[in-house]
Short mmCIF file of C-alpha atoms and ligand atoms in Angstrom, two decimals:
data_model
loop_
_atom_site.label_atom_id
_atom_site.label_comp_id
_atom_site.label_asym_id
_atom_site.label_seq_id
_atom_site.Cartn_x
_atom_site.Cartn_y
_atom_site.Cartn_z
CA UNK A 1 27.75 171.48 150.64
CA UNK A 2 24.33 171.94 149.16
CA UNK A 3 25.18 169.64 146.32
CA UNK A 4 26.67 167.03 148.66
CA UNK A 5 23.39 167.10 150.80
CA UNK A 6 21.28 166.83 147.69
CA UNK A 7 23.15 163.60 146.73
CA UNK A 8 23.01 162.31 150.16
CA UNK A 9 19.23 162.88 150.33
CA UNK A 10 18.94 161.19 146.99
CA UNK A 11 20.52 158.13 148.23
CA UNK A 12 18.81 157.75 151.58
CA UNK A 13 16.61 159.05 154.19
CA UNK A 14 15.12 157.45 157.47
CA UNK A 15 15.82 154.41 159.20
CA UNK A 16 17.71 152.07 156.62
CA UNK A 17 18.65 149.56 159.17
CA UNK A 18 15.01 149.09 160.21
CA UNK A 19 14.19 148.38 156.59
CA UNK A 20 17.05 145.73 156.18
CA UNK A 21 16.05 144.09 159.36
CA UNK A 22 12.49 143.72 158.32
CA UNK A 23 13.62 142.46 154.94
CA UNK A 24 15.84 139.90 156.83
CA UNK A 25 12.91 138.78 158.86
CA UNK A 26 10.79 138.25 155.64
CA UNK A 27 13.59 136.17 154.31
CA UNK A 28 13.51 134.12 157.64
CA UNK A 29 17.24 135.01 158.32
CA UNK A 30 17.98 135.11 162.07
CA UNK A 31 19.92 138.21 163.29
CA UNK A 32 21.90 136.10 165.82
CA UNK A 33 23.85 134.00 163.32
CA UNK A 34 23.95 136.48 160.40
CA UNK A 35 27.08 136.10 157.98
CA UNK A 36 28.77 138.47 155.41
CA UNK A 37 27.07 136.26 152.70
CA UNK A 38 23.56 136.53 154.27
CA UNK A 39 23.60 140.45 153.84
CA UNK A 40 25.20 140.33 150.42
CA UNK A 41 21.96 140.69 148.58
CA UNK A 42 21.43 144.10 150.03
CA UNK A 43 24.65 145.56 151.16
CA UNK A 44 26.58 145.23 147.96
CA UNK A 45 24.73 148.30 146.42
CA UNK A 46 25.37 147.96 142.62
CA UNK A 47 23.78 145.79 140.23
CA UNK A 48 26.10 142.95 140.03
CA UNK A 49 26.31 142.91 143.94
CA UNK A 50 28.70 140.47 145.37
CA UNK A 51 29.88 138.97 142.27
CA UNK A 52 31.39 142.51 141.22
CA UNK A 53 33.09 142.95 144.51
CA UNK A 54 34.65 139.31 144.51
CA UNK A 55 36.01 140.17 141.06
CA UNK A 56 37.39 143.32 141.97
CA UNK A 57 38.92 141.57 145.03
CA UNK A 58 40.69 139.23 142.73
CA UNK A 59 42.49 142.07 141.14
CA UNK A 60 43.81 143.65 144.50
CA UNK A 61 46.85 142.85 146.08
CA UNK A 62 45.48 143.05 149.81
CA UNK A 63 47.16 141.48 152.42
CA UNK A 64 46.12 140.83 156.08
CA UNK A 65 48.21 143.69 157.53
CA UNK A 66 46.80 146.25 155.29
CA UNK A 67 44.56 148.99 156.04
CA UNK A 68 42.24 149.80 153.13
CA UNK A 69 39.85 152.67 152.47
CA UNK A 70 36.64 152.39 150.96
CA UNK A 71 35.44 155.81 149.53
CA UNK A 72 31.66 155.81 149.27
CA UNK A 73 31.13 152.46 151.17
CA UNK A 74 27.38 152.69 151.25
CA UNK A 75 26.17 149.98 153.74
CA UNK A 76 29.75 148.75 154.09
CA UNK A 77 29.00 145.24 152.44
CA UNK A 78 32.26 145.45 150.28
CA UNK A 79 34.32 146.63 153.30
CA UNK A 80 33.04 143.74 155.37
CA UNK A 81 33.52 141.22 152.48
CA UNK A 82 37.14 142.49 152.09
CA UNK A 83 38.03 142.37 155.93
CA UNK A 84 36.50 138.94 156.14
CA UNK A 85 38.18 137.60 152.82
CA UNK A 86 41.58 139.14 153.34
CA UNK A 87 41.72 139.62 157.18
CA UNK A 88 42.57 143.19 156.64
CA UNK A 89 41.28 146.36 158.19
CA UNK A 90 39.09 148.55 156.18
CA UNK A 91 37.98 152.07 156.89
CA UNK A 92 34.85 153.45 154.98
CA UNK A 93 33.44 156.85 154.41
CA UNK A 94 30.10 157.84 152.93
CA UNK A 95 28.46 161.02 152.47
CA UNK A 96 24.94 159.46 153.22
CA UNK A 97 24.54 159.67 157.07
CA UNK A 98 21.63 157.18 157.03
CA UNK A 99 23.88 154.58 155.15
CA UNK A 100 26.64 155.20 157.67
CA UNK A 101 24.30 154.64 160.76
CA UNK A 102 22.97 151.36 159.06
CA UNK A 103 26.52 150.27 157.97
CA UNK A 104 27.69 150.71 161.69
CA UNK A 105 24.78 148.41 162.96
CA UNK A 106 25.31 145.90 160.45
CA UNK A 107 29.08 145.60 161.27
CA UNK A 108 28.22 145.34 164.87
CA UNK A 109 25.67 142.53 164.23
CA UNK A 110 28.45 140.65 162.37
CA UNK A 111 30.91 141.23 165.38
CA UNK A 112 33.51 142.94 162.88
CA UNK A 113 33.77 146.27 164.61
CA UNK A 114 37.35 145.96 165.42
CA UNK A 115 38.18 145.65 161.49
CA UNK A 116 35.67 147.80 159.87
CA UNK A 117 35.27 151.45 160.78
CA UNK A 118 32.95 153.38 159.10
CA UNK A 119 32.41 157.11 159.23
CA UNK A 120 30.40 160.20 157.58
CA UNK A 121 32.19 162.16 155.12
CA UNK A 122 32.67 163.38 151.47
CA UNK A 123 35.37 161.84 149.24
CA UNK A 124 36.31 165.22 148.04
CA UNK A 125 37.64 166.12 151.52
CA UNK A 126 38.97 162.97 153.26
CA UNK A 127 39.29 163.14 157.02
CA UNK A 128 42.42 161.14 156.94
CA UNK A 129 46.08 162.09 157.29
CA UNK A 130 48.61 161.70 154.25
CA UNK A 131 50.14 158.48 153.33
CA UNK A 132 48.16 156.18 155.68
CA UNK A 133 46.49 153.59 153.61
CA UNK A 134 47.82 150.49 151.69
CA UNK A 135 45.07 150.74 149.13
CA UNK A 136 41.81 152.48 148.35
CA UNK A 137 38.69 151.67 146.09
CA UNK A 138 35.62 153.41 145.19
CA UNK A 139 32.77 151.23 143.78
CA UNK A 140 29.97 152.88 141.81
CA UNK A 141 30.34 156.17 143.43
CA UNK A 142 32.12 158.44 141.01
CA UNK A 143 28.91 158.91 138.83
CA UNK A 144 27.95 161.43 141.43
CA UNK A 145 31.35 163.02 141.82
CA UNK A 146 31.28 166.63 140.61
CA UNK A 147 35.19 167.37 140.99
CA UNK A 148 37.01 164.15 139.95
CA UNK A 149 40.45 166.06 139.86
CA UNK A 150 39.88 166.90 143.63
CA UNK A 151 38.34 163.53 144.51
CA UNK A 152 41.35 161.64 142.90
CA UNK A 153 44.02 163.98 144.58
CA UNK A 154 42.35 163.17 147.93
CA UNK A 155 42.76 159.41 147.32
CA UNK A 156 46.14 159.81 146.27
CA UNK A 157 47.05 162.02 149.18
CA UNK A 158 45.84 159.52 151.83
CA UNK A 159 47.52 156.51 149.97
CA UNK A 160 51.06 155.28 150.89
CA UNK A 161 53.61 155.18 148.10
CA UNK A 162 53.06 152.12 145.85
CA UNK A 163 49.48 151.73 147.27
CA UNK A 164 46.74 150.64 144.76
CA UNK A 165 43.70 152.62 143.74
CA UNK A 166 40.60 151.12 142.14
CA UNK A 167 37.18 152.20 141.09
CA UNK A 168 34.19 150.75 139.22
CA UNK A 169 31.63 153.08 137.51
CA UNK A 170 29.28 153.76 134.83
CA UNK A 171 31.49 156.00 132.47
CA UNK A 172 29.75 158.04 129.77
CA UNK A 173 29.36 156.06 126.55
CA UNK A 174 29.88 157.28 122.96
CA UNK A 175 26.39 158.06 121.98
CA UNK A 176 25.42 160.69 124.27
CA UNK A 177 23.68 161.30 127.68
CA UNK A 178 21.76 158.53 129.51
CA UNK A 179 18.06 158.29 129.68
CA UNK A 180 16.95 159.02 133.41
CA UNK A 181 16.10 158.05 135.99
CA UNK A 182 19.11 155.85 136.51
CA UNK A 183 20.24 154.18 139.85
CA UNK A 184 22.39 157.18 140.93
CA UNK A 185 20.12 160.11 139.67
CA UNK A 186 16.48 160.57 139.35
CA UNK A 187 16.51 163.22 136.56
CA UNK A 188 20.12 164.01 135.74
CA UNK A 189 20.93 166.21 138.85
CA UNK A 190 24.04 165.16 140.68
CA UNK A 191 25.01 162.83 137.84
CA UNK A 192 28.57 163.70 136.58
CA UNK A 193 29.65 160.98 134.07
CA UNK A 194 32.81 161.13 131.95
CA UNK A 195 34.19 158.77 129.47
CA UNK A 196 36.51 156.19 130.46
CA UNK A 197 39.34 157.70 128.51
CA UNK A 198 38.62 160.96 130.58
CA UNK A 199 38.69 159.11 133.73
CA UNK A 200 42.25 157.64 132.84
CA UNK A 201 43.51 161.04 131.93
CA UNK A 202 42.33 162.48 135.35
CA UNK A 203 43.79 159.54 137.12
CA UNK A 204 47.13 160.03 135.25
CA UNK A 205 46.92 163.92 136.05
CA UNK A 206 46.50 162.88 139.73
CA UNK A 207 49.81 161.01 139.55
CA UNK A 208 48.58 157.49 139.25
CA UNK A 209 50.37 154.81 137.19
CA UNK A 210 49.89 151.49 135.69
CA UNK A 211 46.29 152.24 134.95
CA UNK A 212 44.37 149.03 133.72
CA UNK A 213 40.80 149.43 132.34
CA UNK A 214 38.27 146.48 132.21
CA UNK A 215 35.13 146.75 130.29
CA UNK A 216 32.33 145.52 132.43
CA UNK A 217 29.55 146.60 130.19
CA UNK A 218 28.20 143.02 129.16
CA UNK A 219 28.46 141.79 132.71
CA UNK A 220 26.10 144.76 133.88
CA UNK A 221 23.80 144.51 131.21
CA UNK A 222 23.15 140.73 131.87
CA UNK A 223 22.72 141.47 135.66
CA UNK A 224 20.16 144.37 134.90
CA UNK A 225 18.26 142.02 132.60
CA UNK A 226 18.25 139.18 134.93
CA UNK A 227 16.72 141.59 137.63
CA UNK A 228 14.12 142.83 135.24
CA UNK A 229 13.05 139.32 134.32
CA UNK A 230 12.95 138.45 138.00
CA UNK A 231 10.79 141.56 138.69
CA UNK A 232 8.42 140.93 135.77
CA UNK A 233 7.79 137.41 137.20
CA UNK A 234 7.25 138.79 140.74
CA UNK A 235 10.07 136.88 141.73
CA UNK A 236 12.34 139.57 143.34
CA UNK A 237 13.60 138.21 146.80
CA UNK A 238 12.63 140.06 150.26
CA UNK A 239 16.15 140.97 150.50
CA UNK A 240 17.70 142.98 147.62
CA UNK A 241 19.00 146.38 146.66
CA UNK A 242 15.32 147.25 145.15
CA UNK A 243 14.35 147.85 148.75
CA UNK A 244 16.99 150.81 148.73
CA UNK A 245 16.15 152.18 145.44
CA UNK A 246 12.68 154.01 145.83
CA UNK A 247 9.46 153.76 143.87
CA UNK A 248 11.40 154.28 140.25
CA UNK A 249 13.47 151.28 140.82
CA UNK A 250 12.03 149.27 137.70
CA UNK A 251 12.56 152.24 135.56
CA UNK A 252 15.99 152.89 136.89
CA UNK A 253 16.89 149.36 136.15
CA UNK A 254 15.35 149.51 132.66
CA UNK A 255 17.13 152.67 131.79
CA UNK A 256 20.48 151.29 133.21
CA UNK A 257 20.18 148.31 130.91
CA UNK A 258 18.99 150.45 127.82
CA UNK A 259 21.92 153.05 128.46
CA UNK A 260 24.47 150.34 128.15
CA UNK A 261 22.84 148.64 125.19
CA UNK A 262 22.68 152.04 123.34
CA UNK A 263 26.30 153.18 124.34
CA UNK A 264 25.10 155.95 126.41
CA UNK A 265 26.97 154.54 129.43
CA UNK A 266 30.13 152.43 129.59
CA UNK A 267 30.60 150.54 132.72
CA UNK A 268 34.32 149.75 133.67
CA UNK A 269 36.61 148.64 136.37
CA UNK A 270 39.91 150.56 136.69
CA UNK A 271 42.89 149.38 138.89
CA UNK A 272 46.04 151.83 139.20
CA UNK A 273 48.65 152.31 141.72
CA UNK A 274 50.40 155.43 143.26
CA UNK A 275 54.14 155.45 142.27
CA UNK A 276 56.28 153.79 144.90
C1 SAM B 1 25.72 152.81 144.24
S1 SAM B 1 26.20 153.14 145.91
C2 SAM B 1 27.59 152.18 146.21
C3 SAM B 1 27.81 151.95 147.71
C4 SAM B 1 29.06 151.03 147.89
N1 SAM B 1 30.20 151.46 147.27
C5 SAM B 1 28.72 149.48 147.38
O1 SAM B 1 29.50 149.25 146.35
O2 SAM B 1 27.99 148.65 147.84
C6 SAM B 1 26.84 154.79 145.92
C7 SAM B 1 27.34 155.41 147.08
O3 SAM B 1 28.19 156.65 147.00
C8 SAM B 1 27.93 157.41 148.07
N2 SAM B 1 28.57 158.70 147.39
C9 SAM B 1 28.31 159.61 146.45
N3 SAM B 1 29.06 160.51 146.39
C10 SAM B 1 30.03 160.62 147.45
C11 SAM B 1 31.02 161.37 147.91
N4 SAM B 1 31.36 162.52 147.28
N5 SAM B 1 31.72 161.11 148.91
C12 SAM B 1 31.35 159.78 149.77
N6 SAM B 1 30.34 159.12 149.20
C13 SAM B 1 29.72 159.26 148.30
C14 SAM B 1 26.48 157.45 148.22
O4 SAM B 1 26.22 157.91 149.46
C15 SAM B 1 26.35 155.92 148.18
O5 SAM B 1 26.30 155.42 149.17
#
């Protein structure tokens, strides 16, 4: 539990919703007419933002009657995007209570409470019954997952036979440990990277089949470089994930780019399936 609390404290403390509302005001966005797209610069909490979630969605066989699980849903941007795009229901779970509180307020603002249900919890111990979900995904979460065998076993347990499971992450690259700080860890504490090959072996061991891995390194490198260029020009918009990343945000982005370029991290998107 101590480790889980440390990871949650790393990600967020305080009133995240108030911070987002202030940034929305600065961006001249009215809370009354807010859309899923308006929030996308801040509520898809990974360097490639909405475009990565859109690409993930392109790979997933989600249908309107489906109930999907988002493990490590953060502020709920991907969950609301999928609910909006596919007209499905999405449950989300996240270990960081301030994100869960902000996520539920944002969902309420968008009038989506009937289709997006977010609660506090740890992906190592999912608070759901066996075989209830038509699919599950975990976007940029597993870098912080200490026990992937347990995490993948839990995902498999709550999925229906034949359901999909997808993840995106920074895997460990071939050249060695990353430079810190990175977006998911200040100094290496709470960071548990494994290579894409090891992730696939662990997914197989958890019973998943038809594992398809896509290298997303070049796309992430380009995204970090674009953000760094904007920051250097003082052109970062008021609403963006930098408002969630703390004082070391510029170093985290520089290291994230450098780690990919030096082969220390290996970003991937993985889609697989629980056998029917
Ligand atoms: C980079 S953010 C990504 C958030 C969200 N998936 C997205 O794409 O916008 C990583 C998230 O993983 C969550 N997280 C880390 N370890 C977790 C765990 N064991 N169970 C649930 N959530 C976890 C963090 O609280 C944080 O919200």
